[in-house]
Structures are given as C-alpha cells and as structure tokens.
mmCIF file of C-alpha atoms in Angstrom:
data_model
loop_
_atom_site.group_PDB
_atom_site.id
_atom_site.type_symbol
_atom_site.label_atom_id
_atom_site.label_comp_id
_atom_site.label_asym_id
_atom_site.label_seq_id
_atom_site.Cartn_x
_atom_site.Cartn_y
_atom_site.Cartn_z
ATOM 1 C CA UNK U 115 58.788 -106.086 -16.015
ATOM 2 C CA UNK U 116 55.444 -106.781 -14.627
ATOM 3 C CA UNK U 117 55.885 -103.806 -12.365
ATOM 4 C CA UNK U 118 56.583 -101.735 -15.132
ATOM 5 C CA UNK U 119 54.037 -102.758 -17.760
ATOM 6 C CA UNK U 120 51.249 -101.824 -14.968
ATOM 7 C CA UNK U 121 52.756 -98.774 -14.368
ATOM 8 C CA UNK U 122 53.018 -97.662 -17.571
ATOM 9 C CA UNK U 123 49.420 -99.091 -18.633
ATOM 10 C CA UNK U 124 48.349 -96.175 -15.364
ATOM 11 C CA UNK U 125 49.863 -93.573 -17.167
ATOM 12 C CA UNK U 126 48.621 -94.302 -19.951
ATOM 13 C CA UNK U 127 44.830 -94.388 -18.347
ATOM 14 C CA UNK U 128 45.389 -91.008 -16.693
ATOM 15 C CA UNK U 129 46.744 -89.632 -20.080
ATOM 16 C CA UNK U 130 43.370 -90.529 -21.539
ATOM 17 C CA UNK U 131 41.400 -89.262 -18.851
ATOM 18 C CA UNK U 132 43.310 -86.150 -18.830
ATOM 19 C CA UNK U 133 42.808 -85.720 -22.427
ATOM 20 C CA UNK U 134 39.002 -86.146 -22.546
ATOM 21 C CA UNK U 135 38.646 -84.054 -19.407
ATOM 22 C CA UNK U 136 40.370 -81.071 -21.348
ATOM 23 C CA UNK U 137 38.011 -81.984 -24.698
ATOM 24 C CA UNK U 138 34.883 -81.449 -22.233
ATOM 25 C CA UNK U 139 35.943 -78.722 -20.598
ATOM 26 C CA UNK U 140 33.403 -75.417 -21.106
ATOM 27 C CA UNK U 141 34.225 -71.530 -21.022
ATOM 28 C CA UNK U 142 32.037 -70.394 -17.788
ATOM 29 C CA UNK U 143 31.489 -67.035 -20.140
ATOM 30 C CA UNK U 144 28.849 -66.437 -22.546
ATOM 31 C CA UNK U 145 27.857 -63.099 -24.902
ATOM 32 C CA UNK U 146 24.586 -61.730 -23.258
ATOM 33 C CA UNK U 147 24.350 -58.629 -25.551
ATOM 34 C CA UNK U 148 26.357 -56.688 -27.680
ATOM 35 C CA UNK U 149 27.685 -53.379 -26.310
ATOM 36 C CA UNK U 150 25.942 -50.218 -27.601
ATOM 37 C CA UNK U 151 27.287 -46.560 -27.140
ATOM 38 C CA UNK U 152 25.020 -44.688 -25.746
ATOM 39 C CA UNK U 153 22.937 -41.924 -27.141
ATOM 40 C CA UNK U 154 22.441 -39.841 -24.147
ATOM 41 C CA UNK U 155 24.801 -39.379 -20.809
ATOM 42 C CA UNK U 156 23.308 -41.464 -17.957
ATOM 43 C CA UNK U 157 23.934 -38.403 -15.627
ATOM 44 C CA UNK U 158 23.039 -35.678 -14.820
ATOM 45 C CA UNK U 159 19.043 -35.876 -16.192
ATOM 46 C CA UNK U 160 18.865 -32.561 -16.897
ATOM 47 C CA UNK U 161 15.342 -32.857 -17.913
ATOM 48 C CA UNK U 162 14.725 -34.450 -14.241
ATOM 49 C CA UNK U 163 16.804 -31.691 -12.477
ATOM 50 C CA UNK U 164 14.654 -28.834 -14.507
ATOM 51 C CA UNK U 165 11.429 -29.831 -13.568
ATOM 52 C CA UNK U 166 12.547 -30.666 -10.342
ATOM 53 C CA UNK U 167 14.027 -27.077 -9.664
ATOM 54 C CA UNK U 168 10.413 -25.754 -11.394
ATOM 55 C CA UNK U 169 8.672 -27.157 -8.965
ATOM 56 C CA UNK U 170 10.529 -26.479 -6.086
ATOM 57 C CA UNK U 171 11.237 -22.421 -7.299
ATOM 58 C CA UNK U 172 7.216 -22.384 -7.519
ATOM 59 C CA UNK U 173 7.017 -24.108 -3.693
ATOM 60 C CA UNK U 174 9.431 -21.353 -2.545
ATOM 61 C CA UNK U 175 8.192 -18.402 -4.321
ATOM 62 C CA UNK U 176 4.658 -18.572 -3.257
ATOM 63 C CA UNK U 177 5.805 -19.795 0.643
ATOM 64 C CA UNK U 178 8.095 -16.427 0.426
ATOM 65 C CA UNK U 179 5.336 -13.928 -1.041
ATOM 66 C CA UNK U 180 2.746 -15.225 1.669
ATOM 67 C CA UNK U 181 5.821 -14.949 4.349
ATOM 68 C CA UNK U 182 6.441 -11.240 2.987
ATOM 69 C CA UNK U 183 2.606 -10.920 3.245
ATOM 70 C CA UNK U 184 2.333 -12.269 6.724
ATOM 71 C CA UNK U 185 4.849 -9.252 7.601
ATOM 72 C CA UNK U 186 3.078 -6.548 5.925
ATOM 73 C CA UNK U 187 1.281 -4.682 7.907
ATOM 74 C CA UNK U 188 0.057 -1.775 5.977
ATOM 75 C CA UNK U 189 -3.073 -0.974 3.955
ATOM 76 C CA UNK U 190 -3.442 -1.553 0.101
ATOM 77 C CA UNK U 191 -6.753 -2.788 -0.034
ATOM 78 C CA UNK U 192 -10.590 -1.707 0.576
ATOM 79 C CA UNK U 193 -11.205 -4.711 2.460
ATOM 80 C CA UNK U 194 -8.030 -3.855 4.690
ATOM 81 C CA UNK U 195 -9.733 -0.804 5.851
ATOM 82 C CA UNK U 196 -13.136 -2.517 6.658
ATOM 83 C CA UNK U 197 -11.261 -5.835 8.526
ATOM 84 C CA UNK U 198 -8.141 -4.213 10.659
ATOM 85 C CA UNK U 199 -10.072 -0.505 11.226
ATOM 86 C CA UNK U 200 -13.981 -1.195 11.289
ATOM 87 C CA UNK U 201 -14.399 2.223 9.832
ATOM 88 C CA UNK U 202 -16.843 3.061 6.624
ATOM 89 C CA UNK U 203 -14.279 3.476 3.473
ATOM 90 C CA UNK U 204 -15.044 6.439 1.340
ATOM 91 C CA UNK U 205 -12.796 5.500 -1.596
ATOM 92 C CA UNK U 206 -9.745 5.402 -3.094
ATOM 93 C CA UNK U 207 -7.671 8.184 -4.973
ATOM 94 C CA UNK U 208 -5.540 6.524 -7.293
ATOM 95 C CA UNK U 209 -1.902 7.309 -7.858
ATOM 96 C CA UNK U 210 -1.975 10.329 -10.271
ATOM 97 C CA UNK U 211 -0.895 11.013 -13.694
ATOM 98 C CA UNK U 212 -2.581 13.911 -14.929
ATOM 99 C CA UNK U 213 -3.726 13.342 -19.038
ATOM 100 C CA UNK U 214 -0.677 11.024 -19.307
ATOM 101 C CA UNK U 215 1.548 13.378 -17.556
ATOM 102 C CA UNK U 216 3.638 12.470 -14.370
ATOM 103 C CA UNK U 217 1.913 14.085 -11.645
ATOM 104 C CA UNK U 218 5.450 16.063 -10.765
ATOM 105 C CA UNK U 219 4.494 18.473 -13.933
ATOM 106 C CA UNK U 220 1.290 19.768 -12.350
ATOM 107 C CA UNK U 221 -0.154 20.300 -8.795
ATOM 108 C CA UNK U 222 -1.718 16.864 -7.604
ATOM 109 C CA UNK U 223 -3.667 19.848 -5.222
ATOM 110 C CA UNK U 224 -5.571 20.702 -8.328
ATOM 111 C CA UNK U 225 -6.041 17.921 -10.277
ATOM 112 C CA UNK U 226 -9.919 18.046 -10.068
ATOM 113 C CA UNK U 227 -9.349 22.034 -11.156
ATOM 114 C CA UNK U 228 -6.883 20.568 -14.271
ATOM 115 C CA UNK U 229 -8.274 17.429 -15.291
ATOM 116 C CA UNK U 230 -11.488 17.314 -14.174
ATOM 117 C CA UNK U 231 -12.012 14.087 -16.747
ATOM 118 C CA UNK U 232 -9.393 12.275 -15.225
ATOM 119 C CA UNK U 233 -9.676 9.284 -13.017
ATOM 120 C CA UNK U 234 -7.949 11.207 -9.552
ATOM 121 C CA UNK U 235 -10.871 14.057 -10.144
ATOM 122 C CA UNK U 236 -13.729 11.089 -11.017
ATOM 123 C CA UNK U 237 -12.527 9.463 -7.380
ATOM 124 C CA UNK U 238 -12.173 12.836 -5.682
ATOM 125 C CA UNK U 239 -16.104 13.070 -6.569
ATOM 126 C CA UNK U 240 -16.747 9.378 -5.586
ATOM 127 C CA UNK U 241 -15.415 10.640 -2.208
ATOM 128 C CA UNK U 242 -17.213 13.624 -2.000
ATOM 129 C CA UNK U 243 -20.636 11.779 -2.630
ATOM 130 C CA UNK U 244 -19.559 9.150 0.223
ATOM 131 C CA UNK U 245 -19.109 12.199 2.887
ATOM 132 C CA UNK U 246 -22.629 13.755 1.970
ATOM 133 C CA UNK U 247 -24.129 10.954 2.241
ATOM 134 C CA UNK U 248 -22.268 9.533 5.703
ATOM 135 C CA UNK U 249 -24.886 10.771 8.053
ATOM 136 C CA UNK U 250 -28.393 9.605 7.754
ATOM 137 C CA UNK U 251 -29.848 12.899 9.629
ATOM 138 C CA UNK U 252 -27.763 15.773 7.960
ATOM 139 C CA UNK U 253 -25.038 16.547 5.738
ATOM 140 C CA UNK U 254 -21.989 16.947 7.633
ATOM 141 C CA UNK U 255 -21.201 20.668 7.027
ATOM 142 C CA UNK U 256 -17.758 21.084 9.112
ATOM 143 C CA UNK U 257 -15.372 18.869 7.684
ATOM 144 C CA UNK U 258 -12.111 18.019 9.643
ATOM 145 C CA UNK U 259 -9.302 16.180 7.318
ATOM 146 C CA UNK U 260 -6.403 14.629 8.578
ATOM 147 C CA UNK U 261 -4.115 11.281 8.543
ATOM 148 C CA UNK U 262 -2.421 9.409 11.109
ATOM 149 C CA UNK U 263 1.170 9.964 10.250
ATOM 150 C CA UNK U 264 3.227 12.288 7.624
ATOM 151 C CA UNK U 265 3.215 12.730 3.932
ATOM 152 C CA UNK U 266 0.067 10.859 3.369
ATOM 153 C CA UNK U 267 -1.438 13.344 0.769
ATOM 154 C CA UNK U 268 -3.789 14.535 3.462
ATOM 155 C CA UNK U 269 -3.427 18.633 2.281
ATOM 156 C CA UNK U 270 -4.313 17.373 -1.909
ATOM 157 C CA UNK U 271 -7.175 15.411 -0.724
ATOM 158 C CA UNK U 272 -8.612 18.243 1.705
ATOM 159 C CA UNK U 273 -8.083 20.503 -1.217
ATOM 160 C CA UNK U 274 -9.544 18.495 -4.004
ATOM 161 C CA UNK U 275 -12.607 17.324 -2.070
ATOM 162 C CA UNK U 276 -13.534 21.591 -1.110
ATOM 163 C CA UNK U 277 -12.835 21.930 -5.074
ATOM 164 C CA UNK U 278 -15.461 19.438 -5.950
ATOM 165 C CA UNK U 279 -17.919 20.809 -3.659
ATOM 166 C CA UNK U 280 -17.519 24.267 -4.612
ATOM 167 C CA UNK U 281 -18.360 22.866 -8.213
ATOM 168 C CA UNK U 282 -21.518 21.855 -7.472
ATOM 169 C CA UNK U 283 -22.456 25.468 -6.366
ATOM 170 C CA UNK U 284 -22.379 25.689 -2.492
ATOM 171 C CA UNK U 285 -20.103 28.190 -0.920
ATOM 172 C CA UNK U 286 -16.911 26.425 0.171
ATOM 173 C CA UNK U 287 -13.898 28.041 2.512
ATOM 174 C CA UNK U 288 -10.775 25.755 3.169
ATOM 175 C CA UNK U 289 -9.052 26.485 6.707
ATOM 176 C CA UNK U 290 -5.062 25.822 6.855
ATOM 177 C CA UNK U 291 -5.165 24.899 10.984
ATOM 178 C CA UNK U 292 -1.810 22.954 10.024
ATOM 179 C CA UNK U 293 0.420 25.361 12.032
ATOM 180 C CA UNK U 294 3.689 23.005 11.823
ATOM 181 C CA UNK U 295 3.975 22.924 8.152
ATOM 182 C CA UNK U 296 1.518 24.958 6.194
ATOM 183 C CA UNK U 297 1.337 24.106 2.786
ATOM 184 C CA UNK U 298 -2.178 25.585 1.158
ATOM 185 C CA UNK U 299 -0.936 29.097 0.453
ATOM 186 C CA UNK U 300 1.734 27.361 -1.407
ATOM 187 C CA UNK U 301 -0.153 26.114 -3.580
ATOM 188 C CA UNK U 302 -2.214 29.327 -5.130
ATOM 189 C CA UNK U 303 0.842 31.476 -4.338
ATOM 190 C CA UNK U 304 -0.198 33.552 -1.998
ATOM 191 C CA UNK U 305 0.960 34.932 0.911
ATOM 192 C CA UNK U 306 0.405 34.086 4.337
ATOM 193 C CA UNK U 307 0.710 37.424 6.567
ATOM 194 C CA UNK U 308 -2.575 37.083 7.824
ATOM 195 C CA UNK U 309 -4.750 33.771 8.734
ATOM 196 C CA UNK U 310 -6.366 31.778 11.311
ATOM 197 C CA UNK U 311 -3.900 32.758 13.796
ATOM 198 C CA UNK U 312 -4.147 36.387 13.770
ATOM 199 C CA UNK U 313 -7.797 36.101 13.911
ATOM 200 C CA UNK U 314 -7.180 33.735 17.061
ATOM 201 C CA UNK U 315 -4.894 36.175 18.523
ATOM 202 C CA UNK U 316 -7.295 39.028 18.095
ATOM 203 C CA UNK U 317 -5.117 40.617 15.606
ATOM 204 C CA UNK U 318 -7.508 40.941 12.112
ATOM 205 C CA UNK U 319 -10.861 39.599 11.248
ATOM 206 C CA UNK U 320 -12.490 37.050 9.025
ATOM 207 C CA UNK U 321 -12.715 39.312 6.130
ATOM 208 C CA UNK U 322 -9.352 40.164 6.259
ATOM 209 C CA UNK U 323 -7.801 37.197 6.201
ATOM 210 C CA UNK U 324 -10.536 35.487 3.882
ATOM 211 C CA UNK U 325 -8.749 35.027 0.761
ATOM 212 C CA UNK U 326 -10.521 33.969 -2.754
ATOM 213 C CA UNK U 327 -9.049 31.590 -5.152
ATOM 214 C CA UNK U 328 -9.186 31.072 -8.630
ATOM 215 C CA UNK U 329 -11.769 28.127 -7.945
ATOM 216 C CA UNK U 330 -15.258 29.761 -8.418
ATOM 217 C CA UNK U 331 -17.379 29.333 -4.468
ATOM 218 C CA UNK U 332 -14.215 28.258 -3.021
ATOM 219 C CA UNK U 333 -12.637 30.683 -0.522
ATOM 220 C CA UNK U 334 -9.733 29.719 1.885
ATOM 221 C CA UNK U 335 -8.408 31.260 5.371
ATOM 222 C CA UNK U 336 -4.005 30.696 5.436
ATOM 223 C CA UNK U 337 -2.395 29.241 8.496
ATOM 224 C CA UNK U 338 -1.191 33.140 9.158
ATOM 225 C CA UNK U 339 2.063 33.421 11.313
ATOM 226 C CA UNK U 340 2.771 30.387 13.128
ATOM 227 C CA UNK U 341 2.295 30.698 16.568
ATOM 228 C CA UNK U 342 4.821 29.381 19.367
ATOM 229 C CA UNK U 343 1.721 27.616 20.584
ATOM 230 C CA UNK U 344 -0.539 25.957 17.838
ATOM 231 C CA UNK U 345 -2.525 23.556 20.044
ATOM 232 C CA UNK U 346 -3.881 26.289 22.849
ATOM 233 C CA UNK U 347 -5.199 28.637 20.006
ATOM 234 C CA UNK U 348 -6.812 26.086 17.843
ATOM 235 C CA UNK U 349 -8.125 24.840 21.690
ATOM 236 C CA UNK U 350 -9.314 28.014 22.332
ATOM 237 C CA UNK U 351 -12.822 29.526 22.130
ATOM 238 C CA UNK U 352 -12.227 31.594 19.390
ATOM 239 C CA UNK U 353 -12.089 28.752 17.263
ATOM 240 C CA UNK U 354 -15.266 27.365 18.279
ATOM 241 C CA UNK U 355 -17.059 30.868 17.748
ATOM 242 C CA UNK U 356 -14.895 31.461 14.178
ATOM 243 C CA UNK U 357 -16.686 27.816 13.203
ATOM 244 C CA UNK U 358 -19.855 29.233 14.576
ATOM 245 C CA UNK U 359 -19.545 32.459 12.193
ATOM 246 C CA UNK U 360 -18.468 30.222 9.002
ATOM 247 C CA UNK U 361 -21.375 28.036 9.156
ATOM 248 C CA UNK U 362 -23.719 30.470 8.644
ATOM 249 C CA UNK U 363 -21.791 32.201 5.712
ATOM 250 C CA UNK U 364 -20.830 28.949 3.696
ATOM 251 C CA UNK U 365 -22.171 25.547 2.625
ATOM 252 C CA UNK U 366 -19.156 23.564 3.880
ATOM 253 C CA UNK U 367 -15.807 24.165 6.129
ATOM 254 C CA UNK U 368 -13.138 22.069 5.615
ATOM 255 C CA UNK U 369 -10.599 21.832 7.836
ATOM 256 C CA UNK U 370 -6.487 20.634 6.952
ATOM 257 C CA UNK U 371 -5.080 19.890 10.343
ATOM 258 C CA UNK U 372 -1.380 17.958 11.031
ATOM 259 C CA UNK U 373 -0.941 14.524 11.395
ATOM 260 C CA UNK U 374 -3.469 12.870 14.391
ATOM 261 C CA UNK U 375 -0.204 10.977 15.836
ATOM 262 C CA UNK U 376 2.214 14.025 15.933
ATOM 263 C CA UNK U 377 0.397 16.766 17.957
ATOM 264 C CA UNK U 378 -2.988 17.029 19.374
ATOM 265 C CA UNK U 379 -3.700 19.742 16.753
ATOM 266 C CA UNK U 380 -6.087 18.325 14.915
ATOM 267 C CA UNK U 381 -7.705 16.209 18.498
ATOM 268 C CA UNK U 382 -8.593 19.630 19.916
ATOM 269 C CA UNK U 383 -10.548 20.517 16.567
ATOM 270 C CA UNK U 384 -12.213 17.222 16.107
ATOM 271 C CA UNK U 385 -14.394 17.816 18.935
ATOM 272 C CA UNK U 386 -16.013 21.052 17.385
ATOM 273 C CA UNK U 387 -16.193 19.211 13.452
ATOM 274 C CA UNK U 388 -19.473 17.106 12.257
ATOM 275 C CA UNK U 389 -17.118 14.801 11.105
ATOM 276 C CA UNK U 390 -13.640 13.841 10.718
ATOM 277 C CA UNK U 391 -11.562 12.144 7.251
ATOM 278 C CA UNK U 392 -8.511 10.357 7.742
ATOM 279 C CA UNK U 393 -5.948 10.035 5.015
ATOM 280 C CA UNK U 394 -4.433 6.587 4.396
ATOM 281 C CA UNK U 395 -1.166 6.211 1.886
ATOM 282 C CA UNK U 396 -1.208 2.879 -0.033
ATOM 283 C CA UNK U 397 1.031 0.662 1.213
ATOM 284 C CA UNK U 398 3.130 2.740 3.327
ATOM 285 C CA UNK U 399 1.437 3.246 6.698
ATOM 286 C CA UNK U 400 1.423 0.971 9.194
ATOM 287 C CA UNK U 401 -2.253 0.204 10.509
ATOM 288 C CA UNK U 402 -0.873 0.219 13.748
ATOM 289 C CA UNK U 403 -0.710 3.669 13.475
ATOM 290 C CA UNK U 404 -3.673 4.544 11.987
ATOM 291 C CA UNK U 405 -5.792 2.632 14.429
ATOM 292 C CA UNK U 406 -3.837 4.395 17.269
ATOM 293 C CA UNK U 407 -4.907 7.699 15.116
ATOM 294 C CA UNK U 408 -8.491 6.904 14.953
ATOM 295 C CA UNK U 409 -8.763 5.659 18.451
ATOM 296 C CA UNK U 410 -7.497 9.322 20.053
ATOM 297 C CA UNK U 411 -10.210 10.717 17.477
ATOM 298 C CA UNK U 412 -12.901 8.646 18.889
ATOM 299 C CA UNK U 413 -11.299 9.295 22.980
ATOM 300 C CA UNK U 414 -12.133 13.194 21.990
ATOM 301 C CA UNK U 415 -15.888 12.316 20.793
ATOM 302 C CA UNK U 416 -15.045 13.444 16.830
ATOM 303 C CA UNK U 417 -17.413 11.642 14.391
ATOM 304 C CA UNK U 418 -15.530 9.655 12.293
ATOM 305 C CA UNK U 419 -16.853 9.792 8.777
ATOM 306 C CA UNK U 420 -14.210 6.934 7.160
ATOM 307 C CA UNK U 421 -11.207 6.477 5.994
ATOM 308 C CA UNK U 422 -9.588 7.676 2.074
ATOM 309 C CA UNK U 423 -6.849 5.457 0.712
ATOM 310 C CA UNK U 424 -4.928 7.608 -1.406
ATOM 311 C CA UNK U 425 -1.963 6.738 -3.505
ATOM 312 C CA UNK U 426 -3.774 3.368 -4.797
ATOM 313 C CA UNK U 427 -2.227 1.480 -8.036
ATOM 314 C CA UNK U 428 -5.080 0.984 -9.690
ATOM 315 C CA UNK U 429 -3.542 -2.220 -12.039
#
C-alpha cells in the first residue's frame, strides 16, 4: 500500500504539472496589421512602363533619323554644296507652286514669264545676280547649263535664268545643244525642222533657224534634227565660230546641254563657255555623282560658275 500511495501521489504531481504547463502555454501568432484591399493592382505599373517606353521610343527615334542621315548621301542643304563640292552656290529654286497653283497647271519653264511675283521667279533673279557677279574681271557672257544626272530641272532653270536676263534689257538667245532629248521647242510650241544642227551640218544659217519667242530680247536656236552623232558636231569648229558670231549679236548665250554624266555633250561645249551651271535636285542626287560631274567639267578646263539646287522645300 506504500507502493501504491507513492505512485499515485506521482501521478498526481505530473497531473499538476501538466495542468499548469497547458495554463502557460502562449499562441506563437500575433495580429501585425489588419488586411486592406488594395486600391491599385501591384502589377503591371503602367505609369512606369509608359514613361519607360517614352523614353526609350525618343532614344530610338533620334539614333534611327541620325542612322537614316548617316546613309543619305544627297544634297538638301546650302551648306551641303559648300562642304562635299567646294563649289560657290548660286541659290536655290524652291519647289514651285505658281500663285497657289500646283506647278502641273502651268509651265515651271515660264514661271518667271507667269508669276514674276512669285518666290520661284524672286530666286530665279537671286541666281541670275549670283552668275553676273561670279567673275571679278567680266561678266560671263556664254553661259553653259547643265546637271550631273537626269530630270534635275536643268532645261526650266536654263530657261528661266535667259528670261530674267532678257528682262533687264540685254539681248538674250537660248541654244537647245541637248540632242538626246530636246525639250525647249516644246515648250513655246514650235517646231523644230531647223536648229543648231542644220547650221552645224552646213544645211541653213543663223537667221534661219533663229526663232523669237513671246519673251521680249529673248531669242532661241531649236536642237533641229537630231543627228546620229551629237557629240562630233557640237565638237566641231562650227560651233566654236557659231559662239563667235552670237557674241557679238547678243548680251548673253545660254547654252541647255544633256546631263554631264551621260554623254560628253555638254564636256565638248564647256571648253568654248565663260562659265558653266550645274543643276542639283533636292534630295535626290547622289553627290557622288555630281562631284564625278563637276570633276570631268574641270578635266576639260570649263569655268565652273557654282552649283543651283533646285527643287528645295522651302519649310
């Protein structure tokens, strides 16, 4: 019974100790903060992703337009002319729209004969000031006017610039030496049955194939038939002594030859011309070429009085 009475007073003692344990015994979690639904998503920050793609459209925008800059290689500017070519600029001849009119509804040829109050004709005069004024010892009087490749508005310019000179009085005749694809007789509708290459070929003379125009002081000489050998008549004497006769009859000669880089048309006339014009388009001709152009002018000794950008967007 002993036995038993300290057994029993051990289970006892570990009932009690069992009991208080469980009395003291502590949750291990506590309330930190009450939950809160949120007012905006967590993700995606699309105020962060806008500003982000911002700034990165503006990185990559201006890396591309100074990457498509890098690989232009044409002419827009004035200071284009004067760092890739080193020749004097006479001016620029803006892209025309006559009073507000596309330039489709009347002859860009004639714009300075149309509009005269336009801003084509008031740069076709800025132009014409800059030639008379290129040489320090003498007014050029035999103009030659040409451009390195096709299509660069070399024909309207050569046209425009004898129509302001004519207007300021001085006896003006306009030669059409392109013999691949005439184009002045065109314009005045006229015919071309005789011209500079029947006088050539011995088979008229000046005054036959002098033609007036409905420009007061402006006459003009057609290509004529086209010959099956353009370079070896414009090459010729003949042309040397024709140039010879015109000088003494008018004020200025201007010449419209073919493209520099196409045939050696207008190379064979350069050397007999007191200066040569080359025609630049805006933003369409490689300066490649036009250096190439300007460097067979200056292999045949032809003065080179500068270079016209035409075609220029003025904004």
């Amino acid at each position: 019974t002993e036995s038993a009475r300290q057994m029993y007073d051990l289970l006892i003692k570990r009932f009690k100790e069992t009991s208080l344990t469980e009395d003291m015994r502590t949750g291990n979690i506590r309330i930190i903060d009450r939950a809160e639904v949120p007012r905006t998503p967590i993700r995606p920050k699309k105020m962060f992703n806008i500003l982000l793609a911002v700034l990165l459209g503006l990185v990559a925008g201006t890396g591309l337009a100074f990457f498509f800059e890098y690989l232009d290689n044409t002419l827009k500017l004035p200071e284009d002319i004067q760092k890739y070519l080193r020749v004097p600029y006479l001016g620029p001849v803006p892209a025309m729209a006559l009073n507000g009119k596309p330039e489709s509804r009347e002859k860009p040829e004639l714009v300075t004969l149309h509009s005269p109050k336009s801003t084509a004709s008031e740069a076709y005069r800025g132009i014409r000031t800059s030639i008379l004024f290129s040489s320090a010892e003498r007014q050029p009087q035999v103009l030659l006017v040409s451009s390195a490749a096709p299509q660069e508005g070399k024909t309207s310019t050569a046209l425009n610039l004898a129509i302001t000179m004519a207007q300021t009085g001085g006896k003006v005749v306009i030669i059409d030496c392109d013999m691949r694809k005439p184009s002045l007789h065109k314009v005045f509708g006229i015919p071309r049955d005789k011209g500079i290459s029947s006088i050539l070929v011995g088979n008229c003379e000046i005054k036959d194939a002098l033609l007036n125009t409905p420009v007061p002081y402006l006459d003009m000489i057609p290509c004529g038939p086209i010959p099956p050998n353009p370079s070896e008549i414009l090459g010729s004497p003949r042309m040397a002594k024709l140039l010879e006769l015109l000088r003494k009859s008018y004020t200025r000669v201007i010449i419209d030859t073919p493209p520099l880089t196409a045939v050696t048309d207008a190379l064979v006339i350069g050397r007999l011309v007191d200066g040569a014009i080359v025609v630049v388009r805006a933003g369409a001709t490689p300066r490649e070429i036009v250096r190439n152009g300007l460097t067979q002018l200056k292999a045949v000794s032809s003065p080179v009085l500068g270079v016209v950008l035409n075609g220029v967007d003025m904004d």
